[in-house]
């Protein structure tokens, strides 16, 4: 506590040096230290941004914390990329910490995902479960401020933990404030009262400023969860003695009366008085306080003198290397039958689950009764059991975000979002947690997850089952996006995406699943061999132009993907030998080399997308092509996409009017070839 107090005072006295935004744990030290002292190296903890005392209690030094405070290059957590008290840690000497974001409450789902993964390992693969020195089972602690429990995603985590009885402890530190918003303004009840409505989570409310009470309670709770394997919520009432952050200072919005009321519950004087009652001498306590001030001053001087990060490291750790770098296996083995695209996906996942016992599949309606609304998971639960293929609630945020925790314990989750239109509730987790985890943990916690998303319009799917989301996804850095257009690519890309240690979103066009849409028969292919893989970022030429026409300057190329491949192939029949079609297959990483070389060869280029055209990925790609191929172009790069409407209308004729088709592609080709 003396260290934490001296650190807070040092930061306040050196505001010009401590220029990056930070929070301190003043007022919260007792409950935080009481929690940290009971954690074992087999455990996981997710601190929030005010939890420096948890980190001190776990054994991290003030110097290590200060390196992050000052964003220094040898910051052990993130190499100068992340705020103070935003740790991540992987080791054998302390509890593990996955990447921690600043978004309030967002850690609840990934951390509950850790507990979900631990329960799976405990029951199914116990040999892979990391235990304590005396065989203790791991527990997971998720620390939250009380204001964050109003977030919907926290409720999703509570629901899943209660339903599946996961070994997770939600530590709620309630200081009565959410920046300048009081508890009375923001919520009808505190976390201890609110959790009554969710059956299956035990609860207790304590004075979190009393170290001895906090120590005993956390010992009992952690011991109980270790043995009985159920969720627990600890509501700890604490004062807020420091500023919300260094940038939002307490004098901006708090009254003297409020500050005095909180100061009366300062945990340090409470503990000091108790130690005096227990016979610890005044001299001994003064020595501790004096030594703490000296030590913190020494640590701070060292941190200030530490080197800044090397600018050359700024792009490190966006991804970790993938083992799949070359196409491998047989794409069209002799004697094999053609399969539908939806079956190619089913067969690929079946083979993955046979070969990788750590692979799981979950999402809405993928379980035993239905096997997916497109039957893309049919029979998998029967073959692999309900523990590996199972339904979730309508919780896109949990489906996506839980993969962070599952991946952290060594599992390989495959999850499904039922329709692309419904991925948006999961964007918080995809953007805030998944995409940044590898980069902000300096490569310690890449998230290995495969997120399958049926996409696209056909046959009157309507406004909420027909949308395209690739441009929105591609604005998120730190994820990969693939988009197969046929059965062979589906199997090869799905296998590669699963093996990639980074997060991959696979977009799968519903209209190609069964080749029911006229002109999409070629989406059926001979089923590739079991070991067939296609590296992400490799496009494919699906139609080549004749060399004679190329030499005479009578050709153009079409760059496309998904359903656009079939519109382009149908349109190309009107210009025999004059059209070359590139199927991108992977939108990020993108095969720029093949795209640029193809455009340079023809001098004329049309990009076809199903998305609404303006501000789309296709238009951005057109700009990149124009810049890279400017000297080779005989005409501006053209883009054909859907009309710029807010949604795909239900009526089939209106849908056709909105979307591109072969006829529209043919008209644009004719214009290009005439130029």
XYZ file of C-alpha atoms in Angstrom:
675
model
C 0.000 0.000 0.000
C 2.883 2.340 0.755
C 4.364 1.600 -2.659
C 1.052 2.323 -4.391
C 0.656 5.558 -2.448
C 4.200 6.689 -3.169
C 3.759 5.857 -6.849
C 0.572 7.916 -7.083
C 2.255 10.849 -5.341
C 5.315 10.584 -7.584
C 3.193 10.631 -10.718
C 1.241 13.634 -9.447
C 4.428 15.532 -8.582
C 5.904 14.840 -12.020
C 2.959 15.521 -14.277
C 5.054 16.875 -17.120
C 7.105 13.683 -17.183
C 4.103 11.402 -16.649
C 2.442 12.867 -19.722
C 0.505 9.799 -20.857
C -2.980 9.297 -19.423
C -3.023 6.993 -16.401
C -5.073 5.973 -13.398
C -3.889 4.832 -9.981
C -5.342 2.437 -7.440
C -5.595 4.863 -4.515
C -8.558 3.766 -2.415
C -8.755 0.355 -4.068
C -5.478 -1.061 -2.717
C -6.928 -3.351 -0.017
C -9.234 -5.464 -2.164
C -6.748 -5.545 -5.014
C -3.859 -6.792 -2.878
C -6.125 -9.229 -1.054
C -7.054 -10.725 -4.419
C -3.533 -10.857 -5.819
C -2.051 -12.628 -2.788
C -4.254 -15.703 -3.394
C -3.522 -16.171 -7.085
C -1.404 -19.074 -8.323
C 0.624 -19.334 -11.549
C -2.067 -21.651 -12.970
C -4.701 -18.917 -12.627
C -5.784 -16.154 -14.965
C -6.641 -12.612 -13.986
C -7.942 -9.713 -16.048
C -7.244 -6.456 -14.209
C -8.865 -3.237 -15.288
C -7.135 0.102 -15.757
C -7.158 1.049 -12.048
C -5.623 -2.233 -10.868
C -1.946 -1.375 -10.341
C -2.134 -2.800 -6.813
C -3.198 -6.184 -8.170
C -0.079 -6.097 -10.305
C 2.112 -5.099 -7.364
C 0.574 -7.883 -5.302
C 1.278 -10.396 -8.063
C 4.957 -9.511 -7.922
C 5.457 -7.036 -10.736
C 7.906 -4.343 -9.641
C 7.150 -0.637 -9.548
C 9.897 -0.185 -12.134
C 8.153 -2.589 -14.533
C 4.873 -0.739 -14.091
C 6.548 2.648 -14.559
C 8.066 1.568 -17.851
C 4.518 1.170 -19.124
C 3.442 4.419 -17.492
C 6.105 6.254 -19.515
C 5.604 4.091 -22.663
C 9.228 3.006 -22.685
C 10.728 0.567 -25.140
C 11.496 -2.122 -22.565
C 7.985 -2.093 -21.119
C 7.558 -5.854 -20.561
C 3.878 -5.773 -21.355
C 3.500 -3.946 -24.657
C 6.793 -2.321 -25.612
C 5.447 1.210 -25.233
C 2.187 0.639 -27.108
C -0.354 0.672 -24.290
C -1.592 2.713 -21.323
C -0.477 2.286 -17.727
C -1.905 -0.737 -15.870
C -2.905 -2.414 -19.136
C -0.847 -5.566 -18.675
C -0.566 -8.903 -20.373
C 1.586 -11.713 -19.121
C 2.419 -15.286 -19.961
C 4.754 -17.166 -17.646
C 5.160 -19.894 -15.031
C 5.743 -17.660 -12.007
C 2.568 -15.574 -11.917
C -1.066 -15.785 -12.932
C -1.497 -15.228 -16.660
C -3.041 -12.047 -18.020
C -4.521 -11.820 -21.512
C -4.396 -8.502 -23.382
C -6.346 -5.831 -21.508
C -8.179 -3.043 -23.295
C -9.441 0.256 -21.927
C -13.052 -0.201 -22.995
C -15.032 -0.601 -19.784
C -16.512 -4.034 -19.332
C -15.140 -5.443 -22.568
C -12.801 -7.812 -20.720
C -15.748 -9.688 -19.195
C -16.430 -11.792 -22.296
C -12.839 -12.746 -23.202
C -12.120 -13.562 -19.557
C -15.252 -15.676 -19.264
C -14.035 -17.381 -22.437
C -10.898 -18.389 -20.515
C -13.077 -20.049 -17.882
C -15.084 -21.717 -20.646
C -11.871 -23.116 -22.098
C -10.608 -24.264 -18.690
C -13.835 -26.160 -18.056
C -13.495 -27.895 -21.435
C -9.877 -28.886 -20.733
C -10.737 -29.999 -17.221
C -13.407 -32.428 -18.414
C -12.093 -33.509 -21.802
C -8.324 -32.952 -21.957
C -7.213 -32.765 -18.340
C -3.611 -33.578 -19.254
C -3.396 -30.174 -20.973
C -4.754 -28.272 -17.970
C -2.120 -26.254 -16.111
C -2.566 -26.872 -12.372
C -1.087 -25.411 -9.209
C 1.948 -26.782 -7.322
C -0.259 -29.095 -5.261
C -2.666 -30.023 -8.032
C -4.929 -27.003 -7.506
C -7.390 -26.326 -10.294
C -7.132 -22.892 -11.924
C -9.560 -20.073 -11.304
C -10.207 -16.992 -13.402
C -10.615 -13.509 -11.915
C -12.258 -10.743 -13.921
C -11.901 -7.331 -12.304
C -14.418 -4.627 -13.171
C -15.486 -1.222 -12.003
C -19.103 -1.084 -10.861
C -20.083 1.404 -13.583
C -19.090 -1.151 -16.234
C -21.751 -3.668 -15.211
C -24.324 -1.573 -17.052
C -22.672 -2.698 -20.302
C -24.719 -5.279 -22.184
C -21.670 -7.406 -22.876
C -21.027 -7.829 -19.157
C -24.508 -9.298 -18.864
C -23.747 -11.694 -21.740
C -20.702 -12.898 -19.813
C -22.707 -13.306 -16.595
C -25.373 -15.301 -18.428
C -22.906 -17.684 -20.038
C -20.927 -18.197 -16.825
C -24.089 -18.938 -14.857
C -25.580 -21.235 -17.494
C -22.401 -23.313 -17.846
C -21.175 -22.988 -14.236
C -17.736 -21.699 -15.090
C -14.895 -21.219 -12.564
C -14.780 -17.431 -12.819
C -14.834 -14.763 -10.117
C -16.152 -11.327 -11.046
C -14.516 -8.810 -8.727
C -16.588 -5.628 -8.836
C -14.869 -2.598 -7.308
C -17.573 -0.072 -6.513
C -16.345 3.451 -5.769
C -19.679 5.069 -6.632
C -18.415 6.932 -9.667
C -18.287 6.385 -13.430
C -16.026 9.308 -14.302
C -18.346 12.194 -13.362
C -21.531 10.108 -13.258
C -22.664 8.963 -9.836
C -24.052 5.516 -9.145
C -27.459 7.073 -8.494
C -27.515 8.648 -11.940
C -26.442 5.532 -13.813
C -27.929 2.402 -12.257
C -30.858 1.273 -10.191
C -28.816 -1.166 -8.128
C -25.260 -2.182 -7.475
C -23.715 -5.329 -8.919
C -24.468 -7.412 -5.842
C -28.166 -6.580 -6.112
C -28.297 -6.882 -9.890
C -26.766 -10.355 -9.963
C -29.718 -11.726 -7.996
C -31.577 -11.823 -11.298
C -29.112 -14.292 -12.819
C -29.460 -17.687 -11.212
C -26.304 -19.679 -10.682
C -23.807 -17.008 -9.593
C -23.005 -16.844 -5.882
C -22.429 -13.369 -4.494
C -21.093 -11.426 -1.556
C -20.757 -7.711 -0.777
C -17.889 -6.535 1.414
C -16.012 -3.489 2.634
C -13.207 -3.461 0.105
C -11.300 -0.817 2.044
C -10.773 -3.260 4.949
C -7.732 -5.349 4.067
C -8.283 -8.107 6.618
C -11.917 -8.613 5.671
C -10.993 -8.517 1.970
C -8.157 -11.000 2.491
C -10.358 -13.524 4.272
C -13.226 -13.180 1.812
C -11.046 -13.518 -1.271
C -9.293 -16.543 0.238
C -12.614 -18.232 0.911
C -14.099 -17.337 -2.478
C -11.045 -18.429 -4.447
C -10.791 -21.667 -2.453
C -14.479 -22.372 -3.052
C -14.295 -21.760 -6.783
C -11.163 -23.927 -7.010
C -13.037 -26.826 -5.470
C -16.688 -26.387 -6.457
C -16.215 -24.899 -9.963
C -18.965 -22.314 -10.155
C -19.065 -18.551 -10.787
C -18.912 -16.029 -7.967
C -19.387 -12.260 -7.800
C -17.592 -10.238 -5.141
C -18.917 -6.701 -4.739
C -16.315 -4.590 -2.950
C -17.219 -1.107 -1.756
C -14.169 1.164 -2.034
C -13.349 4.881 -1.954
C -11.905 6.741 -4.935
C -9.066 8.827 -3.563
C -7.237 9.765 -6.736
C -8.358 11.301 -9.976
C -10.443 9.308 -12.418
C -7.406 9.609 -14.656
C -4.558 12.069 -14.857
C -6.549 13.804 -17.588
C -9.916 13.907 -15.792
C -9.108 15.337 -12.417
C -11.262 15.001 -9.319
C -11.511 18.742 -8.713
C -13.319 19.112 -12.057
C -16.506 17.527 -10.762
C -16.262 16.350 -7.132
C -17.187 18.399 -4.081
C -15.064 18.806 -0.958
C -17.735 16.955 1.010
C -17.587 13.979 -1.366
C -13.788 13.867 -1.258
C -13.800 14.021 2.558
C -16.348 11.208 2.724
C -14.159 8.993 0.552
C -10.987 9.949 2.441
C -12.537 8.619 5.647
C -12.426 5.133 4.111
C -8.784 5.287 2.983
C -7.589 1.665 3.340
C -4.027 2.573 4.273
C -4.756 4.392 7.593
C -7.261 1.646 8.381
C -4.603 -1.021 7.962
C -1.985 1.081 9.753
C -4.209 1.483 12.812
C -4.999 -2.221 12.800
C -1.301 -3.090 12.687
C -0.662 -0.823 15.658
C -3.464 -2.621 17.542
C -1.831 -5.934 16.682
C 1.452 -4.832 18.240
C 3.466 -3.644 15.252
C 5.562 -0.699 16.438
C 5.271 2.840 15.129
C 8.956 2.768 14.289
C 8.525 -0.336 12.136
C 5.687 1.269 10.209
C 7.624 4.501 9.711
C 10.544 2.486 8.390
C 8.268 0.769 5.846
C 6.862 4.120 4.728
C 10.263 5.768 4.458
C 11.761 2.845 2.586
C 8.825 2.795 0.167
C 9.361 6.447 -0.714
C 13.063 5.824 -1.348
C 12.431 2.723 -3.432
C 9.761 4.385 -5.553
C 12.013 7.399 -6.168
C 14.795 5.048 -7.296
C 12.462 3.075 -9.573
C 11.087 6.266 -11.068
C 14.534 7.663 -11.840
C 15.432 4.419 -13.566
C 12.213 4.391 -15.594
C 12.661 8.005 -16.683
C 16.183 7.189 -17.890
C 15.062 4.042 -19.750
C 15.220 4.186 -23.564
C 12.264 5.038 -25.765
C 10.996 2.393 -28.193
C 12.791 2.079 -31.508
C 10.626 3.610 -34.235
C 11.479 0.641 -36.431
C 9.396 -1.603 -34.137
C 6.126 0.250 -34.725
C 4.818 -2.340 -37.205
C 5.944 -5.415 -35.270
C 3.439 -7.997 -34.008
C 0.392 -7.100 -36.102
C 0.280 -10.822 -36.892
C 2.369 -13.818 -35.953
C 3.664 -16.010 -38.800
C 1.324 -18.605 -40.255
C 2.568 -22.120 -41.065
C 0.594 -22.153 -44.336
C 2.663 -20.428 -47.015
C 2.236 -22.669 -50.081
C -0.642 -24.466 -51.774
C -0.464 -28.118 -50.853
C -2.376 -31.325 -51.583
C -4.575 -32.339 -54.488
C -7.202 -29.857 -55.600
C -9.055 -32.327 -57.836
C -8.164 -35.931 -56.948
C -9.050 -38.611 -59.490
C -12.177 -40.582 -58.721
C -13.705 -38.001 -56.370
C -17.178 -36.589 -56.956
C -18.137 -32.940 -57.201
C -19.476 -31.487 -53.985
C -21.537 -28.459 -53.095
C -19.783 -25.544 -51.470
C -21.733 -26.012 -48.241
C -20.676 -29.656 -48.115
C -17.045 -28.766 -48.763
C -17.162 -26.598 -45.633
C -18.855 -29.360 -43.653
C -16.291 -31.941 -44.761
C -13.394 -29.588 -43.994
C -14.607 -28.966 -40.445
C -15.247 -32.672 -39.924
C -11.663 -33.445 -40.918
C -10.339 -30.621 -38.726
C -12.243 -31.914 -35.698
C -10.989 -35.445 -36.352
C -7.392 -34.245 -36.537
C -7.455 -31.578 -33.807
C -9.182 -32.554 -30.544
C -8.732 -28.957 -29.352
C -11.042 -27.700 -32.144
C -14.571 -26.651 -31.147
C -17.516 -25.302 -33.119
C -20.197 -23.125 -31.587
C -22.733 -20.449 -32.450
C -26.471 -20.044 -32.866
C -28.292 -23.197 -33.992
C -25.168 -25.140 -35.016
C -25.829 -27.861 -32.446
C -27.389 -31.277 -32.665
C -31.009 -30.388 -33.440
C -30.468 -28.234 -36.538
C -26.808 -28.288 -37.533
C -26.890 -24.693 -38.758
C -29.622 -22.804 -40.568
C -27.846 -23.683 -43.824
C -27.124 -27.243 -42.622
C -23.448 -26.324 -42.731
C -22.835 -28.158 -39.434
C -25.193 -31.103 -40.014
C -24.248 -34.303 -38.105
C -21.168 -32.744 -36.496
C -22.630 -32.759 -32.979
C -23.656 -36.401 -33.396
C -20.116 -37.314 -34.397
C -18.106 -35.169 -31.978
C -20.475 -34.641 -29.061
C -22.298 -31.700 -27.559
C -19.168 -30.610 -25.686
C -17.403 -29.803 -28.976
C -20.304 -28.685 -31.186
C -22.918 -26.685 -29.343
C -25.464 -23.911 -29.466
C -25.122 -20.519 -27.857
C -27.712 -17.918 -27.023
C -28.295 -14.976 -29.350
C -25.078 -13.360 -28.189
C -22.884 -12.360 -31.121
C -20.562 -10.440 -28.797
C -20.040 -13.510 -26.632
C -19.660 -15.844 -29.610
C -16.889 -13.705 -31.073
C -15.239 -12.369 -27.916
C -15.068 -15.667 -26.036
C -12.640 -16.965 -28.637
C -9.991 -14.680 -27.110
C -10.074 -16.659 -23.884
C -10.487 -20.021 -25.580
C -7.430 -19.338 -27.713
C -5.409 -18.222 -24.684
C -5.749 -21.651 -23.047
C -4.741 -23.482 -26.226
C -8.101 -24.314 -27.798
C -8.908 -23.642 -31.458
C -12.436 -22.251 -31.727
C -14.493 -22.102 -34.911
C -17.555 -19.923 -34.409
C -20.458 -18.865 -36.573
C -22.429 -15.672 -36.894
C -25.712 -16.681 -38.462
C -25.930 -13.862 -41.025
C -23.496 -11.094 -41.925
C -26.164 -8.536 -41.015
C -25.929 -9.699 -37.398
C -22.178 -9.430 -36.949
C -22.415 -5.839 -35.723
C -23.161 -6.681 -32.053
C -19.849 -8.556 -32.101
C -17.851 -5.644 -33.475
C -16.929 -4.354 -30.010
C -15.107 -7.594 -29.326
C -13.685 -7.933 -32.832
C -12.266 -4.402 -32.854
C -11.428 -3.780 -29.212
C -10.174 -7.159 -28.097
C -9.425 -9.569 -30.953
C -7.817 -7.325 -33.551
C -5.504 -5.558 -31.083
C -4.493 -8.498 -28.905
C -1.421 -9.637 -30.824
C -0.119 -6.126 -31.451
C -0.653 -4.803 -27.930
C 0.733 -7.932 -26.261
C 3.881 -7.844 -28.412
C 2.914 -11.173 -29.917
C 2.230 -13.002 -26.644
C -1.512 -13.365 -27.218
C -2.464 -13.697 -30.882
C -6.062 -14.869 -31.103
C -6.427 -18.054 -33.107
C -10.044 -17.997 -34.164
C -12.010 -18.745 -37.305
C -15.239 -16.750 -37.569
C -17.603 -18.034 -40.274
C -20.124 -15.546 -41.657
C -22.760 -16.365 -44.319
C -23.093 -13.290 -46.524
C -24.747 -11.883 -49.617
C -28.118 -11.588 -51.330
C -30.246 -13.819 -53.532
C -33.867 -14.801 -53.935
C -35.572 -12.279 -51.671
C -33.561 -12.615 -48.465
C -34.552 -9.111 -47.480
C -32.900 -6.233 -45.621
C -31.526 -8.170 -42.655
C -30.342 -11.394 -44.287
C -28.659 -10.160 -47.465
C -26.085 -7.570 -46.506
C -22.403 -7.390 -47.405
C -19.947 -6.367 -44.695
C -16.494 -6.838 -46.207
C -15.614 -3.144 -46.462
C -16.527 -2.619 -42.823
C -14.460 -5.636 -41.779
C -11.503 -4.499 -43.838
C -11.260 -1.239 -41.906
C -10.282 -3.344 -38.875
C -6.534 -3.853 -38.786
C -5.260 -7.037 -37.180
C -7.722 -9.505 -38.715
C -7.698 -11.447 -41.973
C -10.692 -11.693 -44.306
C -11.213 -14.452 -46.871
C -14.043 -14.979 -49.347
C -14.145 -18.296 -51.274
C -16.289 -18.622 -54.395
C -16.327 -22.393 -54.937
C -16.161 -25.701 -53.100
C -12.460 -26.378 -53.663
C -11.452 -22.932 -52.459
C -13.837 -23.245 -49.545
C -12.118 -26.373 -48.294
C -8.574 -25.187 -48.946
C -9.083 -21.737 -47.457
C -11.037 -22.998 -44.471
C -8.226 -25.398 -43.574
C -5.630 -22.624 -43.953
C -7.751 -20.195 -41.934
C -8.072 -22.735 -39.132
C -4.316 -23.343 -39.065
C -3.526 -19.622 -39.074
C -2.626 -18.502 -35.519
C -4.282 -15.131 -36.189
C -7.979 -14.162 -36.301
C -9.650 -14.944 -39.634
C -13.160 -14.019 -40.768
C -14.438 -16.260 -43.556
C -17.234 -14.760 -45.647
C -19.336 -17.435 -47.355
C -21.917 -16.438 -49.952
C -25.274 -18.041 -49.213
C -26.201 -18.014 -52.891
C -23.213 -20.233 -53.700
C -23.749 -22.796 -50.935
C -25.988 -25.085 -53.007
C -25.412 -23.670 -56.531
C -29.139 -23.031 -56.826
C -28.661 -19.593 -58.353
C -28.598 -19.867 -62.171
C -25.053 -19.601 -63.482
C -23.348 -20.793 -60.299
C -22.996 -24.473 -61.193
C -19.214 -24.020 -61.280
C -19.267 -23.422 -57.527
C -19.474 -27.228 -57.303
C -16.038 -28.818 -57.567
C -14.357 -32.136 -57.108
C -13.691 -32.428 -53.402
C -9.988 -31.744 -52.725
C -7.820 -34.140 -50.766
C -7.820 -34.141 -46.989
C -4.509 -32.296 -46.842
C -5.423 -29.615 -49.393
C -4.714 -26.058 -48.262
C -4.551 -22.682 -50.003
C -2.434 -19.981 -48.354
C -4.346 -16.826 -47.532
C -3.476 -13.944 -49.824
C -3.239 -15.922 -53.083
C -5.693 -14.936 -55.819
C -6.615 -17.222 -58.720
C -7.058 -16.604 -62.432
C -10.323 -18.359 -63.223
C -10.499 -17.292 -66.887
C -7.592 -16.373 -69.141
C -7.686 -14.160 -72.192
C -6.166 -15.260 -75.505
C -2.604 -14.097 -76.122
C -3.444 -12.822 -79.601
C -6.111 -10.496 -78.263
C -3.770 -9.379 -75.466
C -1.028 -8.553 -77.985
C -3.513 -6.519 -80.027
C -4.723 -4.558 -76.972
C -8.272 -5.911 -77.286
C -8.687 -7.287 -73.753
C -9.596 -6.221 -70.259
C -9.394 -7.887 -66.854
C -12.057 -8.237 -64.189
C -11.020 -8.291 -60.531
C -13.747 -9.764 -58.358
C -14.700 -12.281 -55.662
C -17.702 -14.211 -54.360
C -20.808 -13.985 -56.527
C -19.009 -11.485 -58.742
C -16.961 -14.357 -60.186
C -20.095 -15.862 -61.728
C -21.475 -12.592 -63.043
C -18.096 -11.992 -64.661
C -17.833 -15.497 -66.151
C -21.316 -15.264 -67.625
C -20.654 -11.804 -69.059
C -17.325 -12.940 -70.522
C -19.146 -15.375 -72.801
C -20.106 -12.380 -74.910
C -16.438 -11.492 -75.472
C -14.823 -14.806 -76.213
C -11.085 -14.735 -75.462
C -10.992 -11.041 -74.538
C -11.610 -11.246 -70.799
C -9.338 -12.338 -67.967
C -10.946 -12.868 -64.553
C -9.112 -12.798 -61.235
C -10.878 -14.276 -58.214
C -9.294 -12.573 -55.217
C -10.318 -15.367 -52.767
C -8.627 -13.423 -49.955
C -9.425 -9.758 -49.341
C -6.802 -9.330 -46.639
C -4.088 -10.283 -47.127
C -4.547 -9.300 -50.774
C -2.616 -10.716 -53.715
C -1.526 -7.324 -55.010
C 1.239 -8.841 -57.110
C -1.150 -10.914 -59.234
C -3.703 -8.092 -59.416
C -1.197 -5.469 -60.516
C 0.531 -7.768 -63.007
C -2.817 -8.707 -64.541
C -3.883 -5.085 -64.881
C -0.540 -4.131 -66.414
C -0.920 -6.931 -68.955
C -4.328 -5.754 -70.159
C -4.328 -2.008 -69.525
C -8.050 -2.024 -68.775
C -9.651 -3.154 -65.528
C -13.150 -3.579 -64.114
C -13.643 -4.372 -60.413
C -16.940 -6.109 -59.631
C -18.388 -6.258 -56.126
C -21.782 -7.081 -54.638
C -21.384 -4.353 -52.053
C -22.851 -0.902 -52.391
C -20.225 0.785 -54.510
C -19.372 4.148 -53.007
C -16.672 4.127 -50.298
C -16.288 0.379 -50.692
C -13.293 -1.941 -50.648
C -13.656 -2.155 -54.428
C -13.279 1.597 -54.849
C -10.286 1.635 -52.523
C -8.723 -1.159 -54.565
C -9.359 0.817 -57.745
C -7.343 3.676 -56.285
C -4.448 1.405 -55.407
C -4.486 -0.135 -58.870
C -4.569 3.296 -60.497
C -1.515 4.386 -58.543
C 0.487 1.171 -59.001
C -0.396 0.664 -62.685
C -0.808 4.249 -63.900
C 1.740 4.037 -66.724
C 0.131 0.858 -68.061
C -3.523 1.928 -68.076
C -5.384 2.672 -71.294
C -8.539 3.758 -69.437
C -9.585 4.648 -65.885
C -10.118 1.689 -63.568
C -13.855 0.999 -63.459
C -15.897 -0.254 -60.519
C -19.317 -1.909 -60.646
C -21.155 -2.524 -57.396
C -24.655 -2.479 -55.987
C -26.706 0.717 -55.857
C -25.994 2.907 -52.851
C -29.059 1.930 -50.837
C -29.284 1.427 -47.054
C -30.413 -2.183 -47.388
C -31.296 -4.920 -49.850
C -35.049 -4.729 -50.490
C -37.194 -7.830 -49.991
C -39.002 -7.879 -53.322
C -37.044 -10.002 -55.801
C -37.403 -7.516 -58.657
C -36.219 -4.668 -56.435
C -33.340 -6.851 -55.278
C -32.341 -7.463 -58.905
C -32.523 -3.758 -59.626
C -30.128 -3.037 -56.768
C -27.519 -5.731 -57.382
C -25.020 -6.185 -60.183
C -25.619 -9.061 -62.600
C -24.065 -10.564 -65.723
C -25.899 -8.175 -68.021
C -24.675 -5.096 -66.138
C -21.131 -6.487 -66.130
C -21.346 -7.125 -69.889
C -22.411 -3.545 -70.542
C -19.440 -2.191 -68.575
C -17.060 -4.521 -70.416
C -18.328 -3.239 -73.731
C -17.720 0.349 -72.668
C -14.199 -0.501 -71.512
C -13.266 -2.356 -74.668
C -14.490 0.548 -76.822
C -12.227 3.030 -74.983
